[in-house]
Amino acid sequence: MQIAALGILLLYVTTTAHALHPIVIKGHKMFDSVTKNQFFIKGVSVAYQPRGETSPNEKHAIADPLTDASACARDASLMQKLGMNVVRVYEVDPTKNHDQCMKSFADAGIYLLLDIATPKFSINRKTPEYGTRLYEAYRKTVDAFSHYDNMLAYIAGNEVTNDKTNTLASAYVKAAIRDVKKFIKSTKKRYIPVGYASNDDEYIRDAIKDYFVCGEEDEHADFFGVNMYEWCGDSTFQKSGYADRTKEFEKYNKPVFLSEYGCNLVTPRPFGEVEALYGPDMTDVWSGGVVYEWTQENNNYGLVKLANGKAELLEDYSNLQKALAKVSPKGINMDAFNDQRSTPKCPEQTENWKASTKLPPTPSDGACSCMRDTLSCTASDQISNSSSGNNTVLGDQIDMLCGMVSCNDISGDAEKGNYGAFSFCQPADKLSWLYNMYIDKNKDGKCDFQGNAMVSTPKRKDVQTCADIQASMDTTEDGASGDDGASGAAMMLQPTITSFISWPFLTYLAIVLTARQ
């Protein structure tokens, strides 16, 4: 019995030895929830393929760097020697296993900052929509990673709005942040923050930083990242623009950090900004930053060069290592920190900023299913929601019918803040709605549309109640537990069993059990 107990104890020890403390947010700073020390991000991004550089045949391919166990073990060790505590990953495949990679980074004391969008599932800045399939994809990624101790935070959008011509997309991203936050609070034992990463466009930088943290608290981004490349070569805090950006965020109510930095107009990069970022000029405002990027690609931002499974350290790696070794950011203890800042006013709609503060509704599969059940003319099997050639037919059919009947119920206007009751449904469902509306309007019409439509038998008649069906908060993973009744704030600070068991106690217990054999 004692041997069995010792075995269980040793198993517990080996599986929890490298568990990292949850990082929590209080006010505009991040903290280690156990030591209560302020947490500063010292991160590097991992793409293994420059963002946006996919071939036509790989448009929706996912470059998931967290599935290669040997590569993760190699990189985690090198990042640890570099002085990193965070790795930012731009996309993952939630259907894959990530245990070994996450363990390698945890063993190296490195947290994961994860973008939840992928090339296939993301909000298009030119034609923004936020539907049931996208919401489900985001939930699957959250389900796949929320149980890891070294999961730091999720980024729900990266430079989706990147200039004044596409600000409407931000309404859809902010709605996604709202819903992912609610999903985590409802289904996870530990709350993990959700935020946004913006570019540094001069025309929208002020509006966008306030937009994502204004309004109702449950709509706020938990943090705000800035991809900033203003400091090039041997610049200074004042000349680079860092001083101006720091001034703009000095009263910000959420944590802000550089979600990307490392200008390469001068190479090798000297990384002089590191001293400023982790020094007294910036640490009261900024929570650190993420260097772009780990591997050398065609864009010439790499710290290491990969060849035949091995990593060659480049001069940028050495320069960054030296720069990080010289800094030791001074923070504040969480218990002593009580600076609670006011929420900024939402930006006014102007020529440069058009997004409404009224956000799209939470996508609900139940509402869409209910709507379908009320229709007598629906899209046929000839129509597909896939990304194949049928999608062109589907889009053409919707465009044609929107010239014949009203599309208000299936479309959204993020400038006016008007969103149809079924604006989040899948394209085939929207087309079914339009087919049915056309037949209702034209009683002599035939439900065929060149084979794209078919007659259906309605299962219900209460279409007015369909829009009231709320989105399910069920987890997408098997066997996961639902909401235990704890609030999000409580879950953020809820300690795990490892918080109460010390190594001296474990050692003592092991000795006692061994002696009693």
C-alpha positions as CSV (number, residue, x, y, z in Angstrom):
1,M,0.0,0.0,0.0
2,Q,2.8,2.4,0.9
3,I,4.7,1.5,-2.3
4,A,1.6,2.3,-4.3
5,A,1.1,5.6,-2.5
6,L,4.8,6.4,-3.1
7,G,4.3,5.6,-6.8
8,I,1.3,7.9,-7.0
9,L,3.2,10.7,-5.2
10,L,6.2,10.3,-7.5
11,L,3.9,10.4,-10.5
12,Y,2.3,13.6,-9.2
13,V,5.7,15.1,-8.6
14,T,7.0,14.3,-12.1
15,T,3.8,15.6,-13.8
16,T,3.6,18.9,-11.9
17,A,7.3,19.7,-11.4
18,H,7.3,22.3,-14.2
19,A,3.7,23.6,-13.8
20,L,3.9,27.4,-14.2
21,H,1.9,29.8,-12.1
22,P,-1.2,31.3,-13.8
23,I,-0.6,34.9,-14.9
24,V,-3.5,37.2,-14.0
25,I,-4.5,40.8,-14.8
26,K,-5.2,43.4,-12.2
27,G,-5.9,46.9,-13.6
28,H,-3.4,47.7,-16.3
29,K,-0.7,45.2,-15.2
30,M,0.0,41.5,-15.3
31,F,1.0,39.5,-12.3
32,D,2.1,36.0,-11.2
33,S,-0.9,34.8,-9.3
34,V,1.2,32.9,-6.7
35,T,4.3,35.0,-6.1
36,K,2.3,38.2,-6.8
37,N,5.3,39.7,-8.7
38,Q,4.5,41.8,-11.7
39,F,4.9,39.9,-15.0
40,F,6.7,41.4,-18.0
41,I,6.5,39.6,-21.3
42,K,9.9,38.7,-22.8
43,G,8.7,37.0,-25.9
44,V,9.4,35.9,-29.4
45,S,7.0,35.0,-32.2
46,V,7.1,31.7,-34.1
47,A,5.6,31.5,-37.5
48,Y,7.8,29.1,-39.5
49,Q,6.3,30.9,-42.5
50,P,6.0,34.7,-42.9
51,R,2.4,35.8,-42.3
52,G,0.5,36.2,-45.5
53,E,3.0,34.2,-47.6
54,T,0.9,31.1,-48.5
55,S,0.7,29.7,-52.0
56,P,-2.7,29.6,-53.8
57,N,-2.9,25.8,-53.1
58,E,-2.2,26.4,-49.4
59,K,-4.6,29.2,-48.9
60,H,-6.2,27.5,-45.9
61,A,-3.2,25.4,-44.8
62,I,-2.3,25.7,-41.1
63,A,1.3,26.1,-40.2
64,D,1.1,24.7,-36.7
65,P,4.5,24.9,-35.0
66,L,3.3,23.2,-31.8
67,T,3.0,19.7,-33.3
68,D,6.7,18.9,-33.9
69,A,7.9,17.7,-30.5
70,S,11.6,17.6,-31.5
71,A,11.5,21.1,-32.9
72,C,9.7,22.4,-29.8
73,A,12.3,20.8,-27.5
74,R,15.1,22.3,-29.5
75,D,13.6,25.8,-29.7
76,A,12.3,25.9,-26.1
77,S,15.9,25.3,-24.9
78,L,17.3,28.0,-27.1
79,M,14.6,30.5,-26.1
80,Q,15.2,29.8,-22.5
81,K,18.9,30.6,-23.0
82,L,17.9,33.7,-24.8
83,G,16.0,34.9,-21.7
84,M,12.4,34.4,-23.1
85,N,9.3,33.7,-21.0
86,V,6.7,33.9,-23.7
87,V,6.3,32.4,-27.2
88,R,3.7,33.9,-29.5
89,V,2.2,31.4,-32.1
90,Y,0.0,32.8,-34.9
91,E,-2.0,29.7,-35.8
92,V,-2.6,26.1,-34.6
93,D,-4.7,23.1,-35.6
94,P,-6.9,22.3,-32.6
95,T,-7.4,18.8,-33.8
96,K,-3.7,17.9,-33.3
97,N,-2.0,16.9,-30.1
98,H,0.2,19.6,-28.6
99,D,1.1,18.0,-25.2
100,Q,4.8,17.4,-25.9
101,C,5.4,20.9,-27.3
102,M,3.5,22.6,-24.5
103,K,5.5,20.6,-21.9
104,S,8.8,21.5,-23.6
105,F,7.9,25.2,-23.3
106,A,6.6,24.8,-19.7
107,D,9.8,23.0,-18.7
108,A,11.7,26.0,-20.1
109,G,9.5,28.4,-18.1
110,I,7.8,29.7,-21.2
111,Y,4.1,30.7,-21.6
112,L,2.1,30.6,-24.8
113,L,0.5,33.7,-26.3
114,L,-1.8,32.2,-29.0
115,D,-3.7,33.8,-31.9
116,I,-6.9,31.9,-32.4
117,A,-7.6,32.8,-36.0
118,T,-6.3,30.8,-38.9
119,P,-6.2,31.4,-42.7
120,K,-9.4,29.5,-43.0
121,F,-11.2,30.8,-39.9
122,S,-10.7,34.5,-39.5
123,I,-12.5,37.8,-40.0
124,N,-11.9,39.3,-43.5
125,R,-11.1,43.0,-43.1
126,K,-12.6,43.8,-46.6
127,T,-15.8,41.9,-46.2
128,P,-16.1,41.3,-42.5
129,E,-18.5,38.7,-41.1
130,Y,-18.7,36.8,-37.8
131,G,-20.7,33.6,-38.1
132,T,-21.4,30.3,-36.4
133,R,-18.6,28.4,-38.1
134,L,-16.0,31.0,-37.1
135,Y,-17.3,31.1,-33.5
136,E,-17.1,27.3,-33.4
137,A,-13.5,27.3,-34.7
138,Y,-12.5,29.8,-32.0
139,R,-14.1,27.7,-29.3
140,K,-12.3,24.6,-30.5
141,T,-8.9,26.3,-30.2
142,V,-9.8,27.5,-26.7
143,D,-10.9,24.0,-25.8
144,A,-7.6,22.6,-27.1
145,F,-5.3,24.9,-25.1
146,S,-7.1,26.1,-21.9
147,H,-6.0,23.2,-19.8
148,Y,-2.3,23.9,-20.1
149,D,-0.7,25.6,-17.1
150,N,1.5,27.7,-19.4
151,M,-1.4,29.1,-21.5
152,L,-0.9,32.9,-21.0
153,A,-3.6,34.6,-23.3
154,Y,-5.5,34.4,-26.5
155,I,-5.3,37.0,-29.3
156,A,-8.6,37.2,-31.1
157,G,-7.4,39.3,-34.0
158,N,-4.1,40.5,-35.4
159,E,-4.2,43.7,-37.5
160,V,-7.6,42.9,-38.8
161,T,-8.3,46.6,-39.1
162,N,-5.0,48.0,-40.4
163,D,-6.0,51.4,-41.9
164,K,-8.9,53.9,-42.1
165,T,-10.6,52.0,-45.0
166,N,-11.5,48.9,-43.0
167,T,-12.4,50.0,-39.5
168,L,-15.8,48.3,-39.7
169,A,-14.1,45.0,-39.2
170,S,-13.2,45.9,-35.7
171,A,-16.9,45.6,-34.6
172,Y,-16.8,41.9,-35.6
173,V,-13.5,41.3,-33.9
174,K,-14.7,42.9,-30.7
175,A,-17.9,40.8,-30.8
176,A,-15.7,37.7,-31.1
177,I,-13.6,38.9,-28.1
178,R,-16.9,39.3,-26.1
179,D,-18.1,35.8,-27.0
180,V,-14.8,34.0,-26.4
181,K,-14.5,35.7,-23.0
182,K,-18.0,34.5,-22.1
183,F,-17.2,31.0,-23.3
184,I,-14.1,30.7,-21.2
185,K,-15.8,32.0,-18.1
186,S,-18.7,29.6,-18.7
187,T,-16.8,26.4,-19.4
188,K,-13.2,26.7,-18.0
189,K,-11.9,26.3,-14.5
190,R,-9.3,29.0,-15.1
191,Y,-10.0,32.3,-16.9
192,I,-7.5,33.0,-19.6
193,P,-7.4,36.6,-21.0
194,V,-8.5,37.5,-24.5
195,G,-7.2,40.5,-26.4
196,Y,-6.3,42.2,-29.7
197,A,-3.1,43.0,-31.5
198,S,-3.1,46.1,-33.6
199,N,-0.7,47.7,-36.1
200,D,0.6,51.2,-35.6
201,D,-1.3,53.1,-38.2
202,E,-1.1,56.9,-37.6
203,Y,-4.7,57.6,-38.7
204,I,-6.4,55.0,-36.5
205,R,-4.0,54.3,-33.6
206,D,-5.9,56.5,-31.1
207,A,-9.4,55.4,-32.0
208,I,-8.6,51.7,-32.2
209,K,-6.9,51.5,-28.8
210,D,-9.9,53.0,-27.1
211,Y,-12.5,51.2,-29.2
212,F,-11.4,47.8,-27.9
213,V,-11.6,48.7,-24.2
214,C,-14.6,51.1,-24.2
215,G,-18.3,50.4,-23.5
216,E,-19.5,47.4,-21.4
217,E,-16.9,45.5,-19.4
218,D,-17.9,42.2,-20.9
219,E,-17.1,43.6,-24.4
220,H,-13.6,44.8,-23.4
221,A,-10.4,43.3,-24.7
222,D,-8.5,42.1,-21.6
223,F,-5.3,43.5,-23.1
224,F,-4.1,45.4,-26.1
225,G,-1.0,44.6,-28.2
226,V,0.8,46.9,-30.6
227,N,2.9,45.6,-33.5
228,M,5.4,48.4,-33.6
229,Y,8.5,48.8,-35.7
230,E,9.4,52.4,-35.1
231,W,12.8,51.9,-33.4
232,C,15.3,51.1,-36.1
233,G,19.1,50.8,-35.6
234,D,20.7,53.0,-33.1
235,S,17.7,55.2,-32.4
236,T,16.6,56.5,-29.0
237,F,13.5,56.5,-26.8
238,Q,12.7,60.1,-28.0
239,K,13.6,59.9,-31.7
240,S,12.1,56.5,-32.4
241,G,8.5,57.5,-31.5
242,Y,8.5,55.2,-28.4
243,A,8.2,58.2,-26.2
244,D,5.1,59.4,-28.1
245,R,3.4,56.0,-28.0
246,T,4.2,55.6,-24.3
247,K,2.6,59.0,-23.6
248,E,-0.6,57.9,-25.5
249,F,-1.0,54.9,-23.3
250,E,0.0,56.4,-19.9
251,K,-3.6,56.4,-18.7
252,Y,-4.7,53.2,-20.4
253,N,-7.0,51.0,-18.4
254,K,-5.7,47.6,-19.6
255,P,-2.3,46.0,-20.0
256,V,-0.6,47.0,-23.2
257,F,2.5,45.4,-24.7
258,L,4.4,45.2,-28.0
259,S,2.9,42.2,-29.7
260,E,5.6,42.5,-32.3
261,Y,8.8,44.6,-32.4
262,G,12.2,44.5,-34.0
263,C,12.7,46.8,-37.0
264,N,15.2,45.3,-39.5
265,L,15.9,48.3,-41.7
266,V,19.3,48.1,-40.1
267,T,20.9,44.7,-39.8
268,P,22.1,43.0,-37.8
269,R,19.6,44.4,-35.4
270,P,21.2,45.9,-32.3
271,F,17.9,45.8,-30.2
272,G,18.6,49.0,-28.4
273,E,14.8,49.3,-27.7
274,V,15.1,46.4,-25.2
275,E,16.8,48.7,-22.6
276,A,14.0,51.2,-22.9
277,L,11.2,48.7,-23.0
278,Y,12.2,47.1,-19.7
279,G,13.5,50.3,-18.1
280,P,11.9,53.1,-16.1
281,D,10.8,55.0,-19.2
282,M,8.3,52.3,-20.2
283,T,7.7,49.7,-17.5
284,D,5.0,51.7,-15.8
285,V,3.0,51.7,-19.0
286,W,4.1,48.6,-21.0
287,S,4.1,45.0,-19.9
288,G,7.0,44.0,-22.2
289,G,7.0,42.8,-25.7
290,V,7.4,40.1,-28.4
291,V,10.3,40.1,-30.8
292,Y,9.5,39.2,-34.4
293,E,10.5,36.5,-35.2
294,W,12.2,33.2,-34.3
295,T,13.2,31.6,-37.7
296,Q,14.9,33.2,-40.6
297,E,12.6,33.5,-43.6
298,N,12.6,35.5,-46.8
299,N,11.6,38.6,-44.8
300,N,15.0,38.6,-42.9
301,Y,13.6,38.9,-39.4
302,G,15.0,35.6,-38.0
303,L,17.0,35.0,-34.8
304,V,17.9,31.5,-35.9
305,K,18.3,29.7,-39.2
306,L,16.9,26.2,-39.6
307,A,18.6,23.6,-41.7
308,N,18.2,19.8,-41.5
309,G,16.4,20.0,-38.2
310,K,19.1,22.1,-36.5
311,A,19.1,25.7,-35.5
312,E,22.0,28.0,-36.4
313,L,22.2,31.0,-34.1
314,L,22.3,34.3,-36.0
315,E,23.9,37.5,-35.0
316,D,20.4,38.9,-34.1
317,Y,20.1,36.1,-31.5
318,S,23.4,37.1,-29.9
319,N,22.5,40.8,-29.9
320,L,19.1,40.2,-28.4
321,Q,20.6,37.8,-25.8
322,K,23.1,40.5,-24.7
323,A,20.4,43.2,-24.6
324,L,18.0,41.1,-22.5
325,A,20.8,40.1,-20.1
326,K,21.3,43.7,-19.2
327,V,17.7,44.4,-18.2
328,S,15.8,43.6,-15.0
329,P,12.4,45.4,-15.1
330,K,11.2,46.7,-11.8
331,G,7.6,46.0,-11.1
332,I,5.2,46.3,-8.1
333,N,3.7,43.6,-5.9
334,M,0.1,42.7,-6.9
335,D,-1.2,43.2,-3.3
336,A,0.3,46.7,-3.2
337,F,-1.1,47.7,-6.6
338,N,-4.5,49.4,-6.5
339,D,-4.4,51.8,-9.5
340,Q,-7.8,51.3,-11.1
341,R,-8.2,53.5,-14.2
342,S,-11.4,54.7,-15.8
343,T,-12.7,53.3,-19.0
344,P,-12.1,55.6,-22.0
345,K,-14.9,57.0,-24.0
346,C,-15.6,55.2,-27.2
347,P,-14.2,56.9,-30.3
348,E,-16.6,59.0,-32.3
349,Q,-17.4,58.0,-35.9
350,T,-15.4,60.1,-38.2
351,E,-13.9,59.9,-41.7
352,N,-11.1,57.8,-40.2
353,W,-13.1,55.7,-37.9
354,K,-16.5,54.3,-38.8
355,A,-17.1,51.3,-36.6
356,S,-20.3,51.4,-34.5
357,T,-20.1,50.6,-30.8
358,K,-23.2,48.4,-31.3
359,L,-21.7,44.9,-31.9
360,P,-22.9,42.0,-34.0
361,P,-24.9,39.3,-32.0
362,T,-23.4,36.1,-30.7
363,P,-23.7,33.5,-33.5
364,S,-26.2,30.9,-32.6
365,D,-26.5,27.5,-34.4
366,G,-29.9,27.0,-32.6
367,A,-31.3,30.2,-34.1
368,C,-30.2,29.1,-37.6
369,S,-31.5,25.6,-37.2
370,C,-34.8,27.0,-36.0
371,M,-35.1,29.3,-39.0
372,R,-34.4,26.5,-41.4
373,D,-37.2,24.5,-39.8
374,T,-39.7,27.2,-40.7
375,L,-39.0,27.3,-44.4
376,S,-40.9,25.6,-47.3
377,C,-38.2,26.4,-49.9
378,T,-34.6,25.7,-49.1
379,A,-31.2,25.3,-50.7
380,S,-30.7,21.9,-52.3
381,D,-27.9,19.5,-52.0
382,Q,-26.5,21.1,-55.1
383,I,-25.5,24.1,-52.9
384,S,-22.6,23.6,-50.6
385,N,-21.1,25.6,-47.8
386,S,-17.7,24.3,-48.6
387,S,-14.8,26.3,-50.2
388,S,-15.2,24.4,-53.5
389,G,-16.5,25.7,-56.7
390,N,-20.1,25.4,-55.4
391,N,-19.3,28.4,-53.2
392,T,-19.3,30.6,-56.3
393,V,-22.7,29.4,-57.2
394,L,-23.9,30.1,-53.7
395,G,-22.6,33.6,-53.7
396,D,-24.0,34.3,-57.1
397,Q,-27.4,33.1,-56.0
398,I,-27.4,35.3,-52.9
399,D,-26.3,38.3,-54.9
400,M,-29.1,37.7,-57.4
401,L,-31.8,37.3,-54.8
402,C,-30.7,40.3,-52.8
403,G,-31.7,42.3,-55.9
404,M,-35.2,40.8,-55.7
405,V,-36.0,40.7,-52.0
406,S,-34.7,42.3,-48.8
407,C,-31.4,41.0,-47.4
408,N,-31.7,42.9,-44.1
409,D,-32.4,39.7,-42.1
410,I,-29.2,38.0,-43.2
411,S,-26.7,40.9,-43.5
412,G,-25.0,43.4,-41.2
413,D,-24.1,47.0,-41.2
414,A,-21.3,47.7,-38.7
415,E,-21.3,51.4,-39.4
416,K,-25.0,51.8,-38.5
417,G,-24.9,49.1,-35.9
418,N,-27.7,47.2,-37.6
419,Y,-27.5,43.4,-37.8
420,G,-30.0,41.0,-39.2
421,A,-31.5,38.3,-37.0
422,F,-29.8,35.6,-39.1
423,S,-26.7,37.6,-40.2
424,F,-24.4,35.0,-38.5
425,C,-25.9,31.9,-40.2
426,Q,-24.0,30.0,-42.8
427,P,-24.3,31.0,-46.5
428,A,-26.5,28.1,-47.4
429,D,-28.9,28.9,-44.6
430,K,-29.0,32.6,-45.7
431,L,-29.7,31.5,-49.3
432,S,-32.5,29.2,-48.0
433,W,-34.0,32.2,-46.2
434,L,-33.9,34.2,-49.4
435,Y,-35.4,31.4,-51.6
436,N,-38.3,31.1,-49.1
437,M,-38.8,34.9,-49.0
438,Y,-38.9,35.1,-52.8
439,I,-41.5,32.2,-53.0
440,D,-43.6,33.9,-50.3
441,K,-43.5,37.1,-52.3
442,N,-44.1,35.5,-55.6
443,K,-46.8,32.8,-55.1
444,D,-46.6,31.7,-58.7
445,G,-42.9,31.1,-58.5
446,K,-41.3,27.7,-58.5
447,C,-39.0,26.5,-55.8
448,D,-36.2,25.3,-58.1
449,F,-33.8,28.0,-59.2
450,Q,-32.1,25.7,-61.7
451,G,-31.9,22.9,-59.2
452,N,-30.3,25.0,-56.5
453,A,-33.5,25.0,-54.4
454,M,-36.0,22.3,-53.3
455,V,-39.4,22.1,-51.6
456,S,-39.3,21.4,-47.9
457,T,-41.9,20.7,-45.3
458,P,-41.8,23.3,-42.4
459,K,-41.4,21.7,-39.0
460,R,-42.5,24.9,-37.1
461,K,-44.1,28.2,-37.8
462,D,-42.7,30.4,-35.0
463,V,-39.9,32.1,-37.0
464,Q,-40.2,35.2,-34.8
465,T,-38.9,33.3,-31.8
466,C,-35.9,31.8,-33.6
467,A,-33.7,34.9,-33.2
468,D,-34.2,34.7,-29.4
469,I,-32.4,31.3,-29.2
470,Q,-29.1,32.0,-27.5
471,A,-25.8,30.5,-28.5
472,S,-24.9,27.3,-26.8
473,M,-22.1,27.5,-24.2
474,D,-21.4,23.8,-24.5
475,T,-17.7,22.9,-24.8
476,T,-16.5,21.4,-28.1
477,E,-14.3,18.8,-26.4
478,D,-15.4,15.4,-25.1
479,G,-16.0,15.1,-21.4
480,A,-15.3,18.7,-20.5
481,S,-17.1,20.2,-17.5
482,G,-19.4,23.1,-17.7
483,D,-19.7,26.2,-15.6
484,D,-19.1,25.5,-11.9
485,G,-20.8,28.8,-10.9
486,A,-17.6,30.7,-10.2
487,S,-17.2,34.1,-11.7
488,G,-14.5,35.0,-14.2
489,A,-12.6,37.1,-11.7
490,A,-12.8,34.4,-9.1
491,M,-11.5,31.8,-11.6
492,M,-8.6,34.1,-12.5
493,L,-7.3,34.0,-9.0
494,Q,-8.5,30.5,-8.0
495,P,-5.4,28.5,-6.8
496,T,-4.8,25.0,-7.9
497,I,-3.7,22.2,-5.6
498,T,-0.1,22.9,-6.4
499,S,-0.4,26.3,-4.8
500,F,-0.9,24.6,-1.4
501,I,1.7,21.8,-1.6
502,S,5.4,22.7,-1.2
503,W,8.4,20.7,-2.3
504,P,9.7,20.3,1.3
505,F,6.3,18.7,2.2
506,L,6.5,16.4,-0.8
507,T,10.0,15.4,0.1
508,Y,9.1,14.7,3.7
509,L,6.0,12.7,2.7
510,A,8.2,10.6,0.3
511,I,10.7,9.9,3.1
512,V,7.9,8.9,5.5
513,L,6.2,6.5,3.1
514,T,9.6,4.9,2.2
515,A,10.5,4.4,5.8
516,R,7.2,2.7,6.6
517,Q,7.7,0.0,4.0
